[in-house]
């Protein structure tokens, strides 16, 4: 659907004093991404990382300084005005602050992009608007004005309007960042529903991990204008490689700082094992194994002692996963046997301390 190759974007550096000639700030540096048809692709990063700049280059609201972007096989960086006009009809966009026309009703807002193409009769437009209102669940609000709507309802209008010209691609710029958690969930469900029903490709940018976890298939992490990590959401979030990804994962999970969990007291005399402390190990499992009693069978088969310090079971989109932080104590051979059994079941184990 989308191929981004060696994309660069620099802005002139704004300064009160006269800027030195040629002084620029690099907002995007050598971005390479391939986005598949029908997927929900998330781009996450901190404020100022370059997310908005990146998504705005996909419909040429922002002109790249270098590199190539092709959408459905067409190089969009060389399009003339006519070409851009046609491109933008194939791409819908929704925004954090909805960008609705406040003097127009809900129905008129949704009708607007249909009207300006000049392609449809009034009757065709009216039928399409009714369909779209139904799709986003706003049929009863068609004659209201934006000021009479909640945030979630406003974003539903934004979505209907973006879909009016049956685009192949939907761009979402922090589409749920102005919404409360419950409304965010409802809007994300609607986006997922539309993605599945219409086979629409969705690219979304966000600073919220929860958004990516809930609906994205793949994710790219952007930092200081560069993609630092990309892949399937479960892989990236369960095994983050880059420091930025790690810190975002840590902030968004209920896990405490790992070292705070280590027992600080003397060893338990209860067990008779006099080792000061064992290994702090993080276990991660993905898929159906999440619901299997693996730990209890390991515990039954080895004299090693496993203490669960913290644990969670959750889902990334449709994939269940579990993460446990355990302290593992025992003779080296027993510990090795525990690791071997975990390997057999494809349970990832990392010794943290
Ligand atoms: N029109 C502009 N002129 C100059 N610098 C800009 C402009 N737009 C964005 N920038 C700079 O580019 C960088 C990336 O900005 P942006 O894409 O908005 O980040 P994000 O959406 O991730 O918060 C920032 O350093 C920002 O200050
Ligand atoms: Mg932004």
mmCIF file of C-alpha atoms and ligand atoms in Angstrom:
data_model
loop_
_atom_site.group_PDB
_atom_site.id
_atom_site.type_symbol
_atom_site.label_atom_id
_atom_site.label_comp_id
_atom_site.label_asym_id
_atom_site.label_seq_id
_atom_site.Cartn_x
_atom_site.Cartn_y
_atom_site.Cartn_z
ATOM 1 C CA UNK A 1 0.000 0.000 0.000
ATOM 2 C CA UNK A 2 2.704 2.460 1.061
ATOM 3 C CA UNK A 3 6.457 2.398 0.500
ATOM 4 C CA UNK A 4 8.507 5.084 2.160
ATOM 5 C CA UNK A 5 12.141 5.164 1.113
ATOM 6 C CA UNK A 6 14.904 7.365 2.505
ATOM 7 C CA UNK A 7 12.411 10.038 3.474
ATOM 8 C CA UNK A 8 13.896 13.259 4.837
ATOM 9 C CA UNK A 9 12.273 16.456 5.985
ATOM 10 C CA UNK A 10 14.082 19.523 7.210
ATOM 11 C CA UNK A 11 12.527 22.764 8.389
ATOM 12 C CA UNK A 12 14.273 26.104 8.375
ATOM 13 C CA UNK A 13 15.366 26.820 11.927
ATOM 14 C CA UNK A 14 13.365 29.723 13.294
ATOM 15 C CA UNK A 15 15.420 32.160 15.337
ATOM 16 C CA UNK A 16 14.782 35.604 16.680
ATOM 17 C CA UNK A 17 18.227 36.634 15.549
ATOM 18 C CA UNK A 18 19.018 36.441 11.877
ATOM 19 C CA UNK A 19 19.461 32.714 11.122
ATOM 20 C CA UNK A 20 22.739 31.681 9.643
ATOM 21 C CA UNK A 21 22.225 30.841 6.012
ATOM 22 C CA UNK A 22 21.158 27.235 5.497
ATOM 23 C CA UNK A 23 20.442 26.510 9.173
ATOM 24 C CA UNK A 24 17.815 23.814 9.365
ATOM 25 C CA UNK A 25 16.272 21.343 11.775
ATOM 26 C CA UNK A 26 15.875 17.750 10.675
ATOM 27 C CA UNK A 27 12.338 16.626 11.550
ATOM 28 C CA UNK A 28 12.635 13.328 9.647
ATOM 29 C CA UNK A 29 15.883 11.568 8.793
ATOM 30 C CA UNK A 30 16.086 8.545 6.507
ATOM 31 C CA UNK A 31 12.670 6.999 7.197
ATOM 32 C CA UNK A 32 12.078 3.631 5.510
ATOM 33 C CA UNK A 33 8.732 1.873 5.982
ATOM 34 C CA UNK A 34 6.512 -0.498 4.059
ATOM 35 C CA UNK A 35 2.861 -0.593 5.024
ATOM 36 C CA UNK A 36 0.663 -3.441 3.798
ATOM 37 C CA UNK A 37 -2.782 -3.206 2.335
ATOM 38 C CA UNK A 38 -5.492 -3.830 4.923
ATOM 39 C CA UNK A 39 -3.318 -3.537 8.018
ATOM 40 C CA UNK A 40 -3.510 -1.126 10.924
ATOM 41 C CA UNK A 41 -0.042 0.348 11.231
ATOM 42 C CA UNK A 42 0.841 2.410 14.279
ATOM 43 C CA UNK A 43 3.634 4.931 14.665
ATOM 44 C CA UNK A 44 4.435 5.780 18.260
ATOM 45 C CA UNK A 45 6.819 8.326 19.669
ATOM 46 C CA UNK A 46 7.203 11.061 22.180
ATOM 47 C CA UNK A 47 6.202 14.660 21.606
ATOM 48 C CA UNK A 48 8.410 16.300 18.983
ATOM 49 C CA UNK A 49 9.661 12.972 17.582
ATOM 50 C CA UNK A 50 8.327 13.755 14.104
ATOM 51 C CA UNK A 51 5.033 11.812 14.072
ATOM 52 C CA UNK A 52 2.807 14.550 12.686
ATOM 53 C CA UNK A 53 5.391 15.523 10.096
ATOM 54 C CA UNK A 54 5.621 11.902 8.971
ATOM 55 C CA UNK A 55 1.894 11.258 8.657
ATOM 56 C CA UNK A 56 1.360 14.579 6.883
ATOM 57 C CA UNK A 57 3.868 13.626 4.195
ATOM 58 C CA UNK A 58 1.599 10.680 3.300
ATOM 59 C CA UNK A 59 -0.962 12.995 1.746
ATOM 60 C CA UNK A 60 1.576 15.698 0.845
ATOM 61 C CA UNK A 61 0.276 18.180 3.400
ATOM 62 C CA UNK A 62 3.990 18.297 4.143
ATOM 63 C CA UNK A 63 6.468 18.178 1.251
ATOM 64 C CA UNK A 64 9.448 15.891 1.841
ATOM 65 C CA UNK A 65 12.934 17.394 1.459
ATOM 66 C CA UNK A 66 14.211 14.101 0.048
ATOM 67 C CA UNK A 67 13.335 10.481 -0.556
ATOM 68 C CA UNK A 68 10.393 8.759 -2.106
ATOM 69 C CA UNK A 69 6.867 7.818 -1.056
ATOM 70 C CA UNK A 70 4.695 5.635 -3.209
ATOM 71 C CA UNK A 71 1.082 4.827 -2.481
ATOM 72 C CA UNK A 72 -0.574 1.980 -4.388
ATOM 73 C CA UNK A 73 2.410 2.000 -6.718
ATOM 74 C CA UNK A 74 2.250 5.700 -7.525
ATOM 75 C CA UNK A 75 5.136 8.023 -6.618
ATOM 76 C CA UNK A 76 3.282 10.807 -4.820
ATOM 77 C CA UNK A 77 6.248 13.133 -4.399
ATOM 78 C CA UNK A 78 6.129 14.151 -8.061
ATOM 79 C CA UNK A 79 2.368 14.763 -8.386
ATOM 80 C CA UNK A 80 1.053 18.037 -9.823
ATOM 81 C CA UNK A 81 -1.992 19.797 -8.348
ATOM 82 C CA UNK A 82 -4.442 17.622 -10.237
ATOM 83 C CA UNK A 83 -2.653 14.504 -9.142
ATOM 84 C CA UNK A 84 -2.648 15.693 -5.528
ATOM 85 C CA UNK A 85 -6.359 16.346 -5.687
ATOM 86 C CA UNK A 86 -6.992 12.783 -6.886
ATOM 87 C CA UNK A 87 -4.596 11.377 -4.285
ATOM 88 C CA UNK A 88 -6.370 13.146 -1.437
ATOM 89 C CA UNK A 89 -9.695 11.653 -2.459
ATOM 90 C CA UNK A 90 -8.177 8.214 -1.899
ATOM 91 C CA UNK A 91 -6.898 9.202 1.544
ATOM 92 C CA UNK A 92 -9.093 10.151 4.487
ATOM 93 C CA UNK A 93 -7.690 11.843 7.575
ATOM 94 C CA UNK A 94 -8.909 12.387 11.118
ATOM 95 C CA UNK A 95 -7.441 14.741 13.691
ATOM 96 C CA UNK A 96 -6.995 15.095 17.439
ATOM 97 C CA UNK A 97 -9.290 18.145 17.596
ATOM 98 C CA UNK A 98 -11.758 16.837 15.009
ATOM 99 C CA UNK A 99 -11.560 19.923 12.712
ATOM 100 C CA UNK A 100 -15.335 20.023 12.071
ATOM 101 C CA UNK A 101 -17.196 22.900 10.449
ATOM 102 C CA UNK A 102 -18.997 24.372 13.447
ATOM 103 C CA UNK A 103 -21.636 26.255 11.446
ATOM 104 C CA UNK A 104 -22.756 23.070 9.692
ATOM 105 C CA UNK A 105 -24.857 20.184 10.992
ATOM 106 C CA UNK A 106 -23.497 16.681 11.406
ATOM 107 C CA UNK A 107 -25.056 15.621 8.100
ATOM 108 C CA UNK A 108 -23.713 18.702 6.296
ATOM 109 C CA UNK A 109 -20.201 18.085 7.658
ATOM 110 C CA UNK A 110 -20.257 14.552 6.268
ATOM 111 C CA UNK A 111 -21.758 15.753 2.981
ATOM 112 C CA UNK A 112 -19.071 18.425 2.526
ATOM 113 C CA UNK A 113 -16.311 16.278 0.950
ATOM 114 C CA UNK A 114 -18.914 14.652 -1.319
ATOM 115 C CA UNK A 115 -20.192 18.024 -2.431
ATOM 116 C CA UNK A 116 -16.806 19.494 -3.294
ATOM 117 C CA UNK A 117 -15.890 16.635 -5.617
ATOM 118 C CA UNK A 118 -18.854 17.657 -7.798
ATOM 119 C CA UNK A 119 -19.207 14.010 -8.787
ATOM 120 C CA UNK A 120 -22.533 13.101 -7.225
ATOM 121 C CA UNK A 121 -26.172 14.139 -7.481
ATOM 122 C CA UNK A 122 -27.920 15.478 -4.411
ATOM 123 C CA UNK A 123 -29.821 12.192 -4.121
ATOM 124 C CA UNK A 124 -26.627 10.106 -4.261
ATOM 125 C CA UNK A 125 -25.038 12.300 -1.622
ATOM 126 C CA UNK A 126 -28.064 12.053 0.673
ATOM 127 C CA UNK A 127 -28.016 8.245 0.419
ATOM 128 C CA UNK A 128 -24.281 8.124 1.140
ATOM 129 C CA UNK A 129 -24.590 10.466 4.145
ATOM 130 C CA UNK A 130 -27.342 8.255 5.613
ATOM 131 C CA UNK A 131 -25.142 5.170 5.135
ATOM 132 C CA UNK A 132 -22.173 6.856 6.803
ATOM 133 C CA UNK A 133 -24.259 8.100 9.743
ATOM 134 C CA UNK A 134 -25.413 4.537 10.264
ATOM 135 C CA UNK A 135 -21.845 3.164 10.008
ATOM 136 C CA UNK A 136 -20.564 5.449 12.786
ATOM 137 C CA UNK A 137 -23.733 5.198 14.908
ATOM 138 C CA UNK A 138 -24.872 8.806 14.629
ATOM 139 C CA UNK A 139 -28.192 8.446 12.762
ATOM 140 C CA UNK A 140 -30.095 10.140 15.557
ATOM 141 C CA UNK A 141 -27.783 13.143 15.663
ATOM 142 C CA UNK A 142 -27.779 14.083 11.985
ATOM 143 C CA UNK A 143 -29.311 17.535 12.457
ATOM 144 C CA UNK A 144 -27.253 18.587 15.474
ATOM 145 C CA UNK A 145 -24.324 21.019 15.359
ATOM 146 C CA UNK A 146 -20.821 20.074 16.548
ATOM 147 C CA UNK A 147 -21.203 22.180 19.728
ATOM 148 C CA UNK A 148 -24.105 19.920 20.747
ATOM 149 C CA UNK A 149 -21.981 16.760 20.574
ATOM 150 C CA UNK A 150 -19.615 14.990 22.974
ATOM 151 C CA UNK A 151 -15.955 14.502 22.024
ATOM 152 C CA UNK A 152 -16.552 10.910 21.006
ATOM 153 C CA UNK A 153 -19.504 11.886 18.826
ATOM 154 C CA UNK A 154 -17.444 14.644 17.198
ATOM 155 C CA UNK A 155 -14.745 12.123 16.315
ATOM 156 C CA UNK A 156 -17.425 9.842 14.844
ATOM 157 C CA UNK A 157 -18.412 12.729 12.570
ATOM 158 C CA UNK A 158 -14.725 13.142 11.703
ATOM 159 C CA UNK A 159 -14.511 9.453 10.806
ATOM 160 C CA UNK A 160 -17.683 9.509 8.689
ATOM 161 C CA UNK A 161 -16.429 12.585 6.864
ATOM 162 C CA UNK A 162 -13.042 10.971 6.242
ATOM 163 C CA UNK A 163 -14.754 7.901 4.789
ATOM 164 C CA UNK A 164 -17.200 9.835 2.596
ATOM 165 C CA UNK A 165 -15.286 9.401 -0.656
ATOM 166 C CA UNK A 166 -14.545 5.693 0.088
ATOM 167 C CA UNK A 167 -10.794 6.178 0.587
ATOM 168 C CA UNK A 168 -8.332 3.270 0.468
ATOM 169 C CA UNK A 169 -6.269 4.692 3.276
ATOM 170 C CA UNK A 170 -7.202 6.396 6.542
ATOM 171 C CA UNK A 171 -4.648 8.543 8.384
ATOM 172 C CA UNK A 172 -5.239 9.204 12.079
ATOM 173 C CA UNK A 173 -3.244 11.961 13.781
ATOM 174 C CA UNK A 174 -3.629 11.415 17.551
ATOM 175 C CA UNK A 175 -7.318 10.704 16.903
ATOM 176 C CA UNK A 176 -8.100 9.652 20.469
ATOM 177 C CA UNK A 177 -5.720 11.891 22.422
ATOM 178 C CA UNK A 178 -8.459 14.376 23.327
ATOM 179 C CA UNK A 179 -10.849 11.662 24.534
ATOM 180 C CA UNK A 180 -11.376 9.980 27.904
ATOM 181 C CA UNK A 181 -10.323 6.314 28.246
ATOM 182 C CA UNK A 182 -13.791 4.853 27.745
ATOM 183 C CA UNK A 183 -14.535 6.947 24.672
ATOM 184 C CA UNK A 184 -11.064 6.124 23.355
ATOM 185 C CA UNK A 185 -11.966 2.425 23.547
ATOM 186 C CA UNK A 186 -15.236 3.001 21.680
ATOM 187 C CA UNK A 187 -13.533 4.960 18.897
ATOM 188 C CA UNK A 188 -10.770 2.350 18.605
ATOM 189 C CA UNK A 189 -13.404 -0.384 18.307
ATOM 190 C CA UNK A 190 -15.087 1.615 15.549
ATOM 191 C CA UNK A 191 -11.776 1.980 13.680
ATOM 192 C CA UNK A 192 -11.099 -1.746 14.001
ATOM 193 C CA UNK A 193 -14.616 -2.514 12.811
ATOM 194 C CA UNK A 194 -14.182 -0.263 9.762
ATOM 195 C CA UNK A 195 -10.780 -1.788 9.020
ATOM 196 C CA UNK A 196 -12.319 -5.262 9.012
ATOM 197 C CA UNK A 197 -15.590 -4.433 7.272
ATOM 198 C CA UNK A 198 -14.132 -2.257 4.530
ATOM 199 C CA UNK A 199 -10.618 -3.694 4.300
ATOM 200 C CA UNK A 200 -9.393 -0.154 4.799
ATOM 201 C CA UNK A 201 -5.673 0.390 5.478
ATOM 202 C CA UNK A 202 -5.172 2.565 8.562
ATOM 203 C CA UNK A 203 -2.017 4.440 9.562
ATOM 204 C CA UNK A 204 -2.206 6.032 12.961
ATOM 205 C CA UNK A 205 0.180 8.038 15.056
ATOM 206 C CA UNK A 206 -0.055 8.285 18.791
ATOM 207 C CA UNK A 207 1.971 8.742 21.932
ATOM 208 C CA UNK A 208 -0.257 6.211 23.750
ATOM 209 C CA UNK A 209 0.858 2.581 23.980
ATOM 210 C CA UNK A 210 -2.680 1.497 24.763
ATOM 211 C CA UNK A 211 -3.889 2.618 21.338
ATOM 212 C CA UNK A 212 -1.228 0.559 19.581
ATOM 213 C CA UNK A 213 -1.842 -2.462 21.812
ATOM 214 C CA UNK A 214 -5.559 -2.447 21.201
ATOM 215 C CA UNK A 215 -5.832 -2.249 17.439
ATOM 216 C CA UNK A 216 -2.517 -2.212 15.589
ATOM 217 C CA UNK A 217 -1.010 -5.126 13.685
ATOM 218 C CA UNK A 218 2.441 -3.608 13.354
ATOM 219 C CA UNK A 219 4.179 -0.660 14.925
ATOM 220 C CA UNK A 220 7.146 1.581 14.274
ATOM 221 C CA UNK A 221 8.791 3.576 17.041
ATOM 222 C CA UNK A 222 10.012 7.025 16.054
ATOM 223 C CA UNK A 223 12.546 9.058 17.997
ATOM 224 C CA UNK A 224 14.239 12.296 16.917
ATOM 225 C CA UNK A 225 13.039 11.852 13.334
ATOM 226 C CA UNK A 226 14.265 8.275 12.944
ATOM 227 C CA UNK A 227 12.524 4.902 13.110
ATOM 228 C CA UNK A 228 14.386 3.131 15.898
ATOM 229 C CA UNK A 229 12.394 -0.093 15.948
ATOM 230 C CA UNK A 230 9.567 -1.683 13.958
ATOM 231 C CA UNK A 231 7.727 -4.986 13.771
ATOM 232 C CA UNK A 232 4.688 -6.935 14.943
ATOM 233 C CA UNK A 233 3.129 -5.257 17.952
ATOM 234 C CA UNK A 234 3.471 -8.273 20.258
ATOM 235 C CA UNK A 235 7.142 -8.718 19.347
ATOM 236 C CA UNK A 236 8.049 -5.037 19.749
ATOM 237 C CA UNK A 237 6.197 -4.509 23.017
ATOM 238 C CA UNK A 238 7.077 -7.783 24.706
ATOM 239 C CA UNK A 239 10.736 -7.650 23.698
ATOM 240 C CA UNK A 240 11.552 -3.986 23.194
ATOM 241 C CA UNK A 241 15.109 -3.467 21.934
ATOM 242 C CA UNK A 242 15.558 0.297 21.908
ATOM 243 C CA UNK A 243 15.833 2.394 25.068
ATOM 244 C CA UNK A 244 12.903 4.619 24.034
ATOM 245 C CA UNK A 245 10.631 1.642 23.451
ATOM 246 C CA UNK A 246 11.709 0.107 26.736
ATOM 247 C CA UNK A 247 10.896 3.221 28.684
ATOM 248 C CA UNK A 248 7.516 3.647 26.978
ATOM 249 C CA UNK A 249 6.654 0.015 27.718
ATOM 250 C CA UNK A 250 7.753 0.420 31.326
ATOM 251 C CA UNK A 251 5.604 3.532 31.789
ATOM 252 C CA UNK A 252 2.505 1.940 30.354
ATOM 253 C CA UNK A 253 2.558 -1.361 32.228
ATOM 254 C CA UNK A 254 1.620 -1.883 35.834
ATOM 255 C CA UNK A 255 5.003 -3.520 36.443
ATOM 256 C CA UNK A 256 7.030 -1.837 39.161
ATOM 257 C CA UNK A 257 10.687 -1.068 38.736
ATOM 258 C CA UNK A 258 12.135 -4.555 38.638
ATOM 259 C CA UNK A 259 14.850 -4.098 41.209
ATOM 260 C CA UNK A 260 12.279 -2.885 43.740
ATOM 261 C CA UNK A 261 10.839 -6.390 43.689
ATOM 262 C CA UNK A 262 13.964 -8.192 44.797
ATOM 263 C CA UNK A 263 13.630 -9.544 48.289
ATOM 264 C CA UNK A 264 15.865 -7.470 50.540
ATOM 265 C CA UNK A 265 15.514 -9.648 53.622
ATOM 266 C CA UNK A 266 17.541 -12.639 54.679
ATOM 267 C CA UNK A 267 16.766 -15.979 53.072
ATOM 268 C CA UNK A 268 13.778 -17.888 54.233
ATOM 269 C CA UNK A 269 14.577 -20.588 56.746
ATOM 270 C CA UNK A 270 11.334 -22.243 55.798
ATOM 271 C CA UNK A 271 12.789 -23.712 52.653
ATOM 272 C CA UNK A 272 16.137 -24.742 54.063
ATOM 273 C CA UNK A 273 17.872 -23.143 51.093
ATOM 274 C CA UNK A 274 20.537 -20.799 52.373
ATOM 275 C CA UNK A 275 21.384 -18.985 49.174
ATOM 276 C CA UNK A 276 21.077 -15.240 49.833
ATOM 277 C CA UNK A 277 18.852 -14.735 46.877
ATOM 278 C CA UNK A 278 18.089 -16.350 43.593
ATOM 279 C CA UNK A 279 17.811 -15.101 40.054
ATOM 280 C CA UNK A 280 15.267 -12.506 39.088
ATOM 281 C CA UNK A 281 13.751 -13.858 35.893
ATOM 282 C CA UNK A 282 11.131 -12.444 33.557
ATOM 283 C CA UNK A 283 9.019 -15.019 31.742
ATOM 284 C CA UNK A 284 7.061 -14.021 28.662
ATOM 285 C CA UNK A 285 4.628 -16.227 26.821
ATOM 286 C CA UNK A 286 2.475 -15.459 23.844
ATOM 287 C CA UNK A 287 -0.590 -17.231 22.461
ATOM 288 C CA UNK A 288 -2.545 -20.220 23.772
ATOM 289 C CA UNK A 289 0.224 -21.288 26.141
ATOM 290 C CA UNK A 290 -0.806 -18.282 28.236
ATOM 291 C CA UNK A 291 -3.617 -20.405 29.667
ATOM 292 C CA UNK A 292 -1.571 -23.568 30.319
ATOM 293 C CA UNK A 293 -0.423 -24.489 33.860
ATOM 294 C CA UNK A 294 3.254 -24.629 32.857
ATOM 295 C CA UNK A 295 4.682 -23.194 36.072
ATOM 296 C CA UNK A 296 2.941 -25.675 38.294
ATOM 297 C CA UNK A 297 4.147 -28.605 36.209
ATOM 298 C CA UNK A 298 7.697 -27.255 36.348
ATOM 299 C CA UNK A 299 7.428 -26.780 40.087
ATOM 300 C CA UNK A 300 6.294 -30.364 40.469
ATOM 301 C CA UNK A 301 9.173 -31.734 38.380
ATOM 302 C CA UNK A 302 12.142 -29.923 39.937
ATOM 303 C CA UNK A 303 13.442 -29.111 43.391
ATOM 304 C CA UNK A 304 14.132 -25.508 42.281
ATOM 305 C CA UNK A 305 11.971 -22.933 44.047
ATOM 306 C CA UNK A 306 9.925 -20.440 42.107
ATOM 307 C CA UNK A 307 8.467 -17.395 43.809
ATOM 308 C CA UNK A 308 6.068 -15.271 41.757
ATOM 309 C CA UNK A 309 6.800 -11.602 42.424
ATOM 310 C CA UNK A 310 4.517 -10.034 39.857
ATOM 311 C CA UNK A 311 2.431 -11.122 36.942
ATOM 312 C CA UNK A 312 0.013 -10.081 34.284
ATOM 313 C CA UNK A 313 -2.097 -11.657 31.574
ATOM 314 C CA UNK A 314 -3.455 -9.391 28.871
ATOM 315 C CA UNK A 315 -4.036 -9.158 25.148
ATOM 316 C CA UNK A 316 -2.288 -7.383 22.326
ATOM 317 C CA UNK A 317 -5.047 -6.927 19.768
ATOM 318 C CA UNK A 318 -6.240 -10.577 19.485
ATOM 319 C CA UNK A 319 -3.159 -12.263 20.944
ATOM 320 C CA UNK A 320 -3.143 -13.285 24.606
ATOM 321 C CA UNK A 321 0.163 -12.977 26.420
ATOM 322 C CA UNK A 322 1.467 -13.307 29.935
ATOM 323 C CA UNK A 323 4.445 -11.905 31.748
ATOM 324 C CA UNK A 324 5.659 -13.094 35.098
ATOM 325 C CA UNK A 325 8.490 -11.844 37.216
ATOM 326 C CA UNK A 326 9.773 -14.686 39.365
ATOM 327 C CA UNK A 327 12.605 -15.367 41.708
ATOM 328 C CA UNK A 328 14.237 -18.679 40.926
ATOM 329 C CA UNK A 329 16.350 -20.434 43.591
ATOM 330 C CA UNK A 330 18.074 -23.746 43.479
ATOM 331 C CA UNK A 331 21.170 -25.735 42.498
ATOM 332 C CA UNK A 332 22.642 -24.779 39.101
ATOM 333 C CA UNK A 333 21.536 -28.066 37.558
ATOM 334 C CA UNK A 334 17.950 -27.579 38.726
ATOM 335 C CA UNK A 335 17.884 -24.009 37.467
ATOM 336 C CA UNK A 336 19.217 -25.222 34.120
ATOM 337 C CA UNK A 337 16.438 -27.799 33.981
ATOM 338 C CA UNK A 338 13.822 -25.119 34.606
ATOM 339 C CA UNK A 339 15.232 -23.068 31.717
ATOM 340 C CA UNK A 340 15.279 -26.119 29.445
ATOM 341 C CA UNK A 341 11.616 -26.846 30.198
ATOM 342 C CA UNK A 342 10.694 -23.217 29.538
ATOM 343 C CA UNK A 343 12.521 -23.442 26.198
ATOM 344 C CA UNK A 344 10.567 -26.571 25.305
ATOM 345 C CA UNK A 345 7.337 -24.622 25.732
ATOM 346 C CA UNK A 346 8.629 -21.548 23.912
ATOM 347 C CA UNK A 347 8.451 -19.452 27.035
ATOM 348 C CA UNK A 348 10.973 -16.674 26.793
ATOM 349 C CA UNK A 349 13.077 -16.179 29.929
ATOM 350 C CA UNK A 350 15.368 -13.289 30.686
ATOM 351 C CA UNK A 351 17.544 -13.129 33.761
ATOM 352 C CA UNK A 352 17.265 -9.555 34.999
ATOM 353 C CA UNK A 353 19.375 -9.746 38.125
HETATM 354 N N1 LIG B 1 6.465 24.038 10.473
HETATM 355 C C1 LIG B 1 7.561 23.756 11.199
HETATM 356 N N2 LIG B 1 8.633 24.587 11.190
HETATM 357 C C2 LIG B 1 9.757 24.306 11.912
HETATM 358 N N3 LIG B 1 9.897 23.208 12.672
HETATM 359 C C3 LIG B 1 8.857 22.346 12.736
HETATM 360 C C4 LIG B 1 7.635 22.568 12.015
HETATM 361 N N4 LIG B 1 6.796 21.539 12.274
HETATM 362 C C5 LIG B 1 7.456 20.702 13.107
HETATM 363 N N5 LIG B 1 8.693 21.188 13.389
HETATM 364 C C6 LIG B 1 9.700 20.530 14.234
HETATM 365 O O1 LIG B 1 9.881 19.215 13.777
HETATM 366 C C7 LIG B 1 9.994 18.294 14.857
HETATM 367 C C8 LIG B 1 8.910 17.231 14.764
HETATM 368 O O2 LIG B 1 7.629 17.812 14.973
HETATM 369 P P1 LIG B 1 6.270 16.998 14.867
HETATM 370 O O3 LIG B 1 6.267 16.192 13.625
HETATM 371 O O4 LIG B 1 5.140 17.920 15.086
HETATM 372 O O5 LIG B 1 6.391 15.993 16.136
HETATM 373 P P2 LIG B 1 5.286 15.130 16.906
HETATM 374 O O6 LIG B 1 4.036 15.106 16.090
HETATM 375 O O7 LIG B 1 5.929 13.789 17.064
HETATM 376 O O8 LIG B 1 5.087 15.770 18.238
HETATM 377 C C9 LIG B 1 9.928 19.132 16.117
HETATM 378 O O9 LIG B 1 11.248 19.413 16.517
HETATM 379 C C10 LIG B 1 9.224 20.382 15.676
HETATM 380 O O10 LIG B 1 9.619 21.478 16.469
HETATM 381 MG MG1 LIG B 2 2.045 15.697 16.567
#
